[in-house]
Tab-separated table of C-alpha atoms in Angstrom:
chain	number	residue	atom	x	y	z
M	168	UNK	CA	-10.935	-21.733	15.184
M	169	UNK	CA	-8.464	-22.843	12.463
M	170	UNK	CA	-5.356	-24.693	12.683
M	171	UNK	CA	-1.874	-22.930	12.795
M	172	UNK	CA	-1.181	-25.329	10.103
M	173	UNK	CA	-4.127	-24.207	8.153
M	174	UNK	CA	-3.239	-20.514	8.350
M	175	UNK	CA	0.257	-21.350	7.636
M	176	UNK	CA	-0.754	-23.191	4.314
M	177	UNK	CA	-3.226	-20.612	3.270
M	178	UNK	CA	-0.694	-17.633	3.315
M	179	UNK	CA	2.023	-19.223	2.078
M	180	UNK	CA	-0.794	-20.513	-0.891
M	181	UNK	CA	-1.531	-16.835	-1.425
M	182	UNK	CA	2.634	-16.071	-1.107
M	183	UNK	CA	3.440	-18.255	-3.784
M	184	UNK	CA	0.684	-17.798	-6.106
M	185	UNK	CA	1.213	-14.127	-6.053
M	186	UNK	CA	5.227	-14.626	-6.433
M	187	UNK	CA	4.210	-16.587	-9.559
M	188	UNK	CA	1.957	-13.594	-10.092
M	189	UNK	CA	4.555	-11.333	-9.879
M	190	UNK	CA	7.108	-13.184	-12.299
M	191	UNK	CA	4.496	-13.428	-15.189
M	192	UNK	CA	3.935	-9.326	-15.119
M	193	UNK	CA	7.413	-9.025	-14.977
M	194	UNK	CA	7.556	-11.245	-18.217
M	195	UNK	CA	4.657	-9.942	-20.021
M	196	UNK	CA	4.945	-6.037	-19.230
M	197	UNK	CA	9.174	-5.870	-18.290
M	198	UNK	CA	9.613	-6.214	-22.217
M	199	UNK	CA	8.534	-2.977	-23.081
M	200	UNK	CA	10.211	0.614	-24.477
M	201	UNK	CA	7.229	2.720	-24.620
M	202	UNK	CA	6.956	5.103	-21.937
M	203	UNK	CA	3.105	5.691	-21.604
M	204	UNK	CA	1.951	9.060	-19.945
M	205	UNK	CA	-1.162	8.716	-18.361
M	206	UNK	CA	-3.784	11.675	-16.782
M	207	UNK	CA	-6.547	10.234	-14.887
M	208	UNK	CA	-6.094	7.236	-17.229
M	209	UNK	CA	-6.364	9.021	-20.538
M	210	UNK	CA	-3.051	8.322	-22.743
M	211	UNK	CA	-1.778	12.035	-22.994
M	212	UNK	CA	1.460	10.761	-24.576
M	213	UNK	CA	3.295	7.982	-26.068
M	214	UNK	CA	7.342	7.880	-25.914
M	215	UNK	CA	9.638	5.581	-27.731
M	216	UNK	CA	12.483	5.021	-25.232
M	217	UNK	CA	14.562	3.569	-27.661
M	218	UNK	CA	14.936	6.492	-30.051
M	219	UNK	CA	15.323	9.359	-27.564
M	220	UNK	CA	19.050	10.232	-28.127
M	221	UNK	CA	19.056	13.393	-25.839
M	222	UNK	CA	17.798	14.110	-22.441
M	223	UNK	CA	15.122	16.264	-22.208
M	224	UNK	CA	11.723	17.327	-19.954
M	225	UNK	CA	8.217	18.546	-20.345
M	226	UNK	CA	5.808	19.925	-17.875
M	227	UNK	CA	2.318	18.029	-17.756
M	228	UNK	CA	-0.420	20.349	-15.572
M	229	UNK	CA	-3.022	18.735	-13.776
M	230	UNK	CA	-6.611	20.596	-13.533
M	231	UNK	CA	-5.665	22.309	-10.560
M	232	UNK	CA	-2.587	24.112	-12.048
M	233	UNK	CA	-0.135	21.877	-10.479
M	234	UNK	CA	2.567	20.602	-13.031
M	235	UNK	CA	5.093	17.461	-12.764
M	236	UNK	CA	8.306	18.122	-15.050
M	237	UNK	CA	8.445	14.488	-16.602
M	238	UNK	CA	12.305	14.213	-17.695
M	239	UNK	CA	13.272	11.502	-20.216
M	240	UNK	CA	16.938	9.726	-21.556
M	241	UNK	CA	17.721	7.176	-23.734
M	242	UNK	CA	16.010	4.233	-22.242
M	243	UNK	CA	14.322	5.485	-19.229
M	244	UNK	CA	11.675	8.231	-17.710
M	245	UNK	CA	11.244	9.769	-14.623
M	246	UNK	CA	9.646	12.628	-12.737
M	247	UNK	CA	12.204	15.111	-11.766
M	248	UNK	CA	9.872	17.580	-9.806
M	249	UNK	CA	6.253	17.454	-9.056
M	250	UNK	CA	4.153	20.129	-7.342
M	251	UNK	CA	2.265	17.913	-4.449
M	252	UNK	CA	2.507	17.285	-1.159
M	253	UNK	CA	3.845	13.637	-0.893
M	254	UNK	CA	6.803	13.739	-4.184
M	255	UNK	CA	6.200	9.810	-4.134
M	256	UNK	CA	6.321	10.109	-7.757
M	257	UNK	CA	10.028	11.761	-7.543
M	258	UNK	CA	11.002	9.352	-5.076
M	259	UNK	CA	10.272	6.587	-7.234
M	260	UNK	CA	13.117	7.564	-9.448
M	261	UNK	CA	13.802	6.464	-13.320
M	262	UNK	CA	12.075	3.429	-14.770
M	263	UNK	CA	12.861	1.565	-17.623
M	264	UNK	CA	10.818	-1.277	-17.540
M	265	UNK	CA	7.180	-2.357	-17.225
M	266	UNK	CA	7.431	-3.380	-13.718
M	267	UNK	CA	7.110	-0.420	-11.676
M	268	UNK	CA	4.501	2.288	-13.238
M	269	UNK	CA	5.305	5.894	-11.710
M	270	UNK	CA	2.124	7.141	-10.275
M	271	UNK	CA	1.219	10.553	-9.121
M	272	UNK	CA	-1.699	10.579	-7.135
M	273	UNK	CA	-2.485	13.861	-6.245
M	274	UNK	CA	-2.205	14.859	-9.611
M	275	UNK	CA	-3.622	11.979	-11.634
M	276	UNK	CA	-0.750	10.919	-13.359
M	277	UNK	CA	0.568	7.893	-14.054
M	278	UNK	CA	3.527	6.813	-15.918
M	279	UNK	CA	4.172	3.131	-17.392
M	280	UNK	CA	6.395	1.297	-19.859
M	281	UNK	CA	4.239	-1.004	-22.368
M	282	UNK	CA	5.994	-3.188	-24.976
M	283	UNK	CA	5.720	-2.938	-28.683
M	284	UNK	CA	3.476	-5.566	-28.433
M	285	UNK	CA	0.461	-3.926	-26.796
M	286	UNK	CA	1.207	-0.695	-28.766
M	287	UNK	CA	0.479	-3.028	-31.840
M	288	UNK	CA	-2.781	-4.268	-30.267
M	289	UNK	CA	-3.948	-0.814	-29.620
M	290	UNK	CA	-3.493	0.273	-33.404
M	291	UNK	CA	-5.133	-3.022	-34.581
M	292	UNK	CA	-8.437	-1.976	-32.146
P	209	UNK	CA	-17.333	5.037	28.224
P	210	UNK	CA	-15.489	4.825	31.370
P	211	UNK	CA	-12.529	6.669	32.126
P	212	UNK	CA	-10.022	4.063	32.137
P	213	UNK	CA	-11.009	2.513	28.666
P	214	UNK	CA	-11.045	5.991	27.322
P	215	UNK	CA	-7.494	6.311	28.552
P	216	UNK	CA	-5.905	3.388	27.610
P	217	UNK	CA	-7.400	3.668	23.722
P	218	UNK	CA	-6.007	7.094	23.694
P	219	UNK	CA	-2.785	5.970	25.004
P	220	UNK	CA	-2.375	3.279	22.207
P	221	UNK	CA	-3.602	5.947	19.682
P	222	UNK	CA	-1.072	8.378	20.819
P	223	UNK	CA	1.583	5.197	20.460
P	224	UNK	CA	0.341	3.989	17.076
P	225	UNK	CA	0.433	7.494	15.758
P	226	UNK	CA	4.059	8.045	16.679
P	227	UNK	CA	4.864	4.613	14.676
P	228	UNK	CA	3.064	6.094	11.910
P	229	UNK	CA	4.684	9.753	11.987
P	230	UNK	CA	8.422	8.033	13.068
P	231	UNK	CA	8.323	5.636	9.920
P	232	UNK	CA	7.094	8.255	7.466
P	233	UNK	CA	10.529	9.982	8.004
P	234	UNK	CA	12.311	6.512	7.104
P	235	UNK	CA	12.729	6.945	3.531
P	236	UNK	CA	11.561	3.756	1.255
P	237	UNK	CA	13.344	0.772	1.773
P	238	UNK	CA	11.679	-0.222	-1.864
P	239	UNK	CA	11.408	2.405	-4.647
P	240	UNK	CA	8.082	0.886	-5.339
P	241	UNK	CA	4.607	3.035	-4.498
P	242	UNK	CA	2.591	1.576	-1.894
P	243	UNK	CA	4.670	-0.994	-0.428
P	244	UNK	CA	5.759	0.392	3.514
P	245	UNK	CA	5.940	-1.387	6.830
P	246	UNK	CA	2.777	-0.088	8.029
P	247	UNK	CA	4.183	-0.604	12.127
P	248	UNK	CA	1.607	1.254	13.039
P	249	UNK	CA	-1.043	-1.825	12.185
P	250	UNK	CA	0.365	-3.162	15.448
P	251	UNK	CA	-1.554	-1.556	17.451
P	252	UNK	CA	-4.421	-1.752	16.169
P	253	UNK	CA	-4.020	-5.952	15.715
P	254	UNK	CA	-3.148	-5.940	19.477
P	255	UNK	CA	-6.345	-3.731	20.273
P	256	UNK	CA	-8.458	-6.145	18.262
P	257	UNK	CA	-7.142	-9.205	19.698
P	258	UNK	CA	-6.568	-7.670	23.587
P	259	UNK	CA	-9.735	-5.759	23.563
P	260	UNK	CA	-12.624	-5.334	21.309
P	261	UNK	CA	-13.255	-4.619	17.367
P	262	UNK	CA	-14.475	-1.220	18.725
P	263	UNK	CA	-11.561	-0.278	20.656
P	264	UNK	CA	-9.464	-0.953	17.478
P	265	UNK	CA	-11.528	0.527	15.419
P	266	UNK	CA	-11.609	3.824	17.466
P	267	UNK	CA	-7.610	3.705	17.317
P	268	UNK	CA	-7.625	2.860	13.800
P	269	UNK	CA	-9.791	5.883	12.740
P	270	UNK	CA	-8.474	8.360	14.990
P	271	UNK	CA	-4.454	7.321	13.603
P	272	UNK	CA	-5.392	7.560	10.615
P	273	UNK	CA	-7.033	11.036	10.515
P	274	UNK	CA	-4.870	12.949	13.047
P	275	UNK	CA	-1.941	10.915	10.763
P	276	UNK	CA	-3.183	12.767	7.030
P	277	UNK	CA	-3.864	15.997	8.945
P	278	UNK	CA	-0.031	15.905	10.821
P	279	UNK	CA	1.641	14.882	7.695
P	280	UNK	CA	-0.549	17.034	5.512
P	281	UNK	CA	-1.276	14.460	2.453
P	282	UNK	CA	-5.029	14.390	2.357
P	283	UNK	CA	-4.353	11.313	-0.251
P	284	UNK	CA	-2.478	9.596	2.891
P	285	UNK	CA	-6.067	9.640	4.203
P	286	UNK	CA	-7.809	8.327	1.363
P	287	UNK	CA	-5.469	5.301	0.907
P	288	UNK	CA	-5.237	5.002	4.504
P	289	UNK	CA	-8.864	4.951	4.975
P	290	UNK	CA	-9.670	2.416	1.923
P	291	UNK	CA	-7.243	-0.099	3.173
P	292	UNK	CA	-7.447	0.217	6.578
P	293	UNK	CA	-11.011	-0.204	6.648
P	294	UNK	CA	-11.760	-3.169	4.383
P	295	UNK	CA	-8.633	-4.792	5.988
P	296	UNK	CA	-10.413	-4.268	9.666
P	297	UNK	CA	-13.358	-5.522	8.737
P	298	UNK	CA	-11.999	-8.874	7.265
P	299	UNK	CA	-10.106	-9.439	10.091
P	300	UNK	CA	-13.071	-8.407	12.421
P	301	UNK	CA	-15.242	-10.960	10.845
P	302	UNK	CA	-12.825	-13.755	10.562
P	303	UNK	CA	-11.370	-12.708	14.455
P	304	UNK	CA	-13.541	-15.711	15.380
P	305	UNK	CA	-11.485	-18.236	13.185
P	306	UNK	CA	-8.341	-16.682	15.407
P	307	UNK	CA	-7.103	-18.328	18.649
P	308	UNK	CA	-4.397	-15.947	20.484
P	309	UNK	CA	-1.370	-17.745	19.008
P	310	UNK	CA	-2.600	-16.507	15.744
P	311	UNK	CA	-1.944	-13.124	15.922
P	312	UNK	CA	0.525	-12.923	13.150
P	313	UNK	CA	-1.903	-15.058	11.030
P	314	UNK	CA	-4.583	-12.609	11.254
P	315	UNK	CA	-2.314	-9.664	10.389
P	316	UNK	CA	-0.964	-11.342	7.068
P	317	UNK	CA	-4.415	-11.981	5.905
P	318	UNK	CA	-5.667	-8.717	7.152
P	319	UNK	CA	-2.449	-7.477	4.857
P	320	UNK	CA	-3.940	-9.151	1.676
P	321	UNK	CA	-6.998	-7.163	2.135
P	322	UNK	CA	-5.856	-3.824	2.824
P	323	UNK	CA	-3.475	-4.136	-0.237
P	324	UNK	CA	-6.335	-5.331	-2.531
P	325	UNK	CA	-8.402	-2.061	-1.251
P	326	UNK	CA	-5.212	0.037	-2.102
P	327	UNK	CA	-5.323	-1.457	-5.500
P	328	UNK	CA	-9.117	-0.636	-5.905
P	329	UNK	CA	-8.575	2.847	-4.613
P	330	UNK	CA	-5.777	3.401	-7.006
P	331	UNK	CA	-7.832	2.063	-9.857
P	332	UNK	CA	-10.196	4.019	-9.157
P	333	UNK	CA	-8.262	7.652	-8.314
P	334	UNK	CA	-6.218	7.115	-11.669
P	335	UNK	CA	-8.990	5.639	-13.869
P	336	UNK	CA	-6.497	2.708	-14.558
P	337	UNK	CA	-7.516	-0.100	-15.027
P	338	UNK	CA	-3.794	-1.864	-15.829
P	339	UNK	CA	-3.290	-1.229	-12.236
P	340	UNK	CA	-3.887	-4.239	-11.381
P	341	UNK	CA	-0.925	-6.241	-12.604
P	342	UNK	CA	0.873	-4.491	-9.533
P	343	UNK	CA	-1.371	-6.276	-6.985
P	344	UNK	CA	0.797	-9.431	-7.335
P	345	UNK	CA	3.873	-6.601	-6.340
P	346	UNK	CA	1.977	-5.662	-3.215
P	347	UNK	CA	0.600	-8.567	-2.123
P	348	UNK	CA	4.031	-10.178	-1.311
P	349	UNK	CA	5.201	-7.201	-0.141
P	350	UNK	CA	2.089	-7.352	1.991
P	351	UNK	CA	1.788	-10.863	3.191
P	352	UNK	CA	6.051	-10.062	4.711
P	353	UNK	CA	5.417	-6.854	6.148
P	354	UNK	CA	2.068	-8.235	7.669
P	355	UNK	CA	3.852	-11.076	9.050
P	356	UNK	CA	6.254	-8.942	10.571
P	357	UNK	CA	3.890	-6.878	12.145
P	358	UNK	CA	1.833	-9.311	13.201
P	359	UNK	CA	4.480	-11.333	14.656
P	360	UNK	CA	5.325	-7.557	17.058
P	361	UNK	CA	1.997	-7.647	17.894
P	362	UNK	CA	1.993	-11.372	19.090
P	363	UNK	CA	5.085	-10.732	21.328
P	364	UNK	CA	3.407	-7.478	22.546
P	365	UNK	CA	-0.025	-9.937	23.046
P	366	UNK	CA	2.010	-12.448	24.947
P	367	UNK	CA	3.958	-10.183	26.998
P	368	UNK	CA	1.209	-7.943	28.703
P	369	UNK	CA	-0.914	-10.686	28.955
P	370	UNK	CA	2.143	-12.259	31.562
P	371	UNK	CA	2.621	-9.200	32.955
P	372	UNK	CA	-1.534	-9.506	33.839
P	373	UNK	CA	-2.597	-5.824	31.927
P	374	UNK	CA	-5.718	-7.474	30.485
């Protein structure tokens, strides 16, 4: 047996912590402009959200012949129709900063903003 | 198993499946994957702290499946499963550390764990490592939803037990 108090401390300790957490991603990662397109966590393609001056969408198929229509403006990226079951992915909406990645489960797809800073990391590796 | 027992669990199954089919028609409250109420974990946190680990578990599993099969996302079931389980077995082996006031205690931490076994799952579905700088996201997301539903379940706990049902 454990103290209310104890309990009490402890999940607040874990609250707070991960609120700090939260605010440092959202510092490091909200920066970025470079819509990442990831299938089953290989890069498939990189988009500069800061030079796309016209709307436009793509299809990415997963193994299984099921395609997501990724559809990008100036300054965000979203996923405008997907082919499985749960459309998470198209619920999530447009993005525009690192904070929220768009993930597609079912087809192994995940979508995240990086900053110019990582993309400069990658090239020196 | 004897014929009452057997009823009861399937009566809170049958309840904690409608919570889980009812709030999958609520659309998200936050546009953020893998953050939801979860108001079905109630009854599975009463059934651990009313009856036994086994009773919950038994609930637990059965929600779960019958949930992925009635809302046809087999990836429901694989999330589900992941967090669900490694969140039920933290809380089943720190029940002891519990008292019945502590309900809503028990859910928040079980809540830490079944987010960190989403995260894993996730990680390991999507090959993405990076996936990780979300668990912060989820975790506080967590730690108020579990709060919330562990605070239902203490009120449920508190009632029945005054009205004498166990």
């Amino acid at each position: 047996m454990r103290s209310t108090k104890f309990w009490i401390i402890l999940i607040s300790g874990i609250l707070a912590i991960s609120l700090i957490a939260a605010a440092a991603v959202y510092f490091w990662h909200g920066t970025g402009t470079i819509a990442c397109v990831y299938q089953d966590g290989v890069l498939i393609r990189e988009i500069p959200l800061e030079t796309v001056t016209a709307p436009y969408s793509f299809d990415v198929t997963w193994e299984n012949g099921k395609k997501n229509t990724i559809t990008v403006e100036p300054g965000r990226i979203c996923i405008s129709e997907a082919q499985c079951p749960d459309q998470v992915c198209v619920h999530t909406g447009w993005i525009s900063d690192g904070i929220t990645p768009i993930v597609c489960l079912p087809n192994h797809l995940s979508i995240r903003i990086e900053s110019d800073l990582r993309q400069a990391d990658g090239v020196v590796r | 198993m004897e014929l009452k027992k057997m009823t009861r669990n399937a009566l809170l199954t049958a309840i904690a499946l409608t919570i889980f089919m009812i709030e999958a028609q609520i659309p998200p409250l936050v546009p953020i994957t893998g953050v939801k109420l979860g108001l079905a974990n109630i009854v599975t946190v009463f059934a651990l702290f009313a009856y036994s680990w086994r009773d919950a578990l038994m609930i637990l599993l059965v929600r779960i499946f019958l949930g992925s099969v009635f809302s046809g996302q087999l990836m429901t079931l694989l999330y589900s499963l992941s967090g669900g389980l490694l969140c039920f077995a933290v809380t089943v082996l720190l029940r002891r550390f519990f008292t019945e006031k502590q309900i809503w205690a028990a859910s928040a931490v079980g809540a830490v764990f079944h987010n960190i076994g989403q995260i894993i799952t996730a990680i390991l579905v999507t090959s993405t490592p990076g996936m990780i700088v979300y668990l912060p996201v989820l975790l506080v997301s967590g730690i108020v939803t579990g709060l919330f539903t562990g605070l239902c379940a203490q009120f449920l706990y508190g009632k029945l037990k005054h009205l004498g049902q166990f």
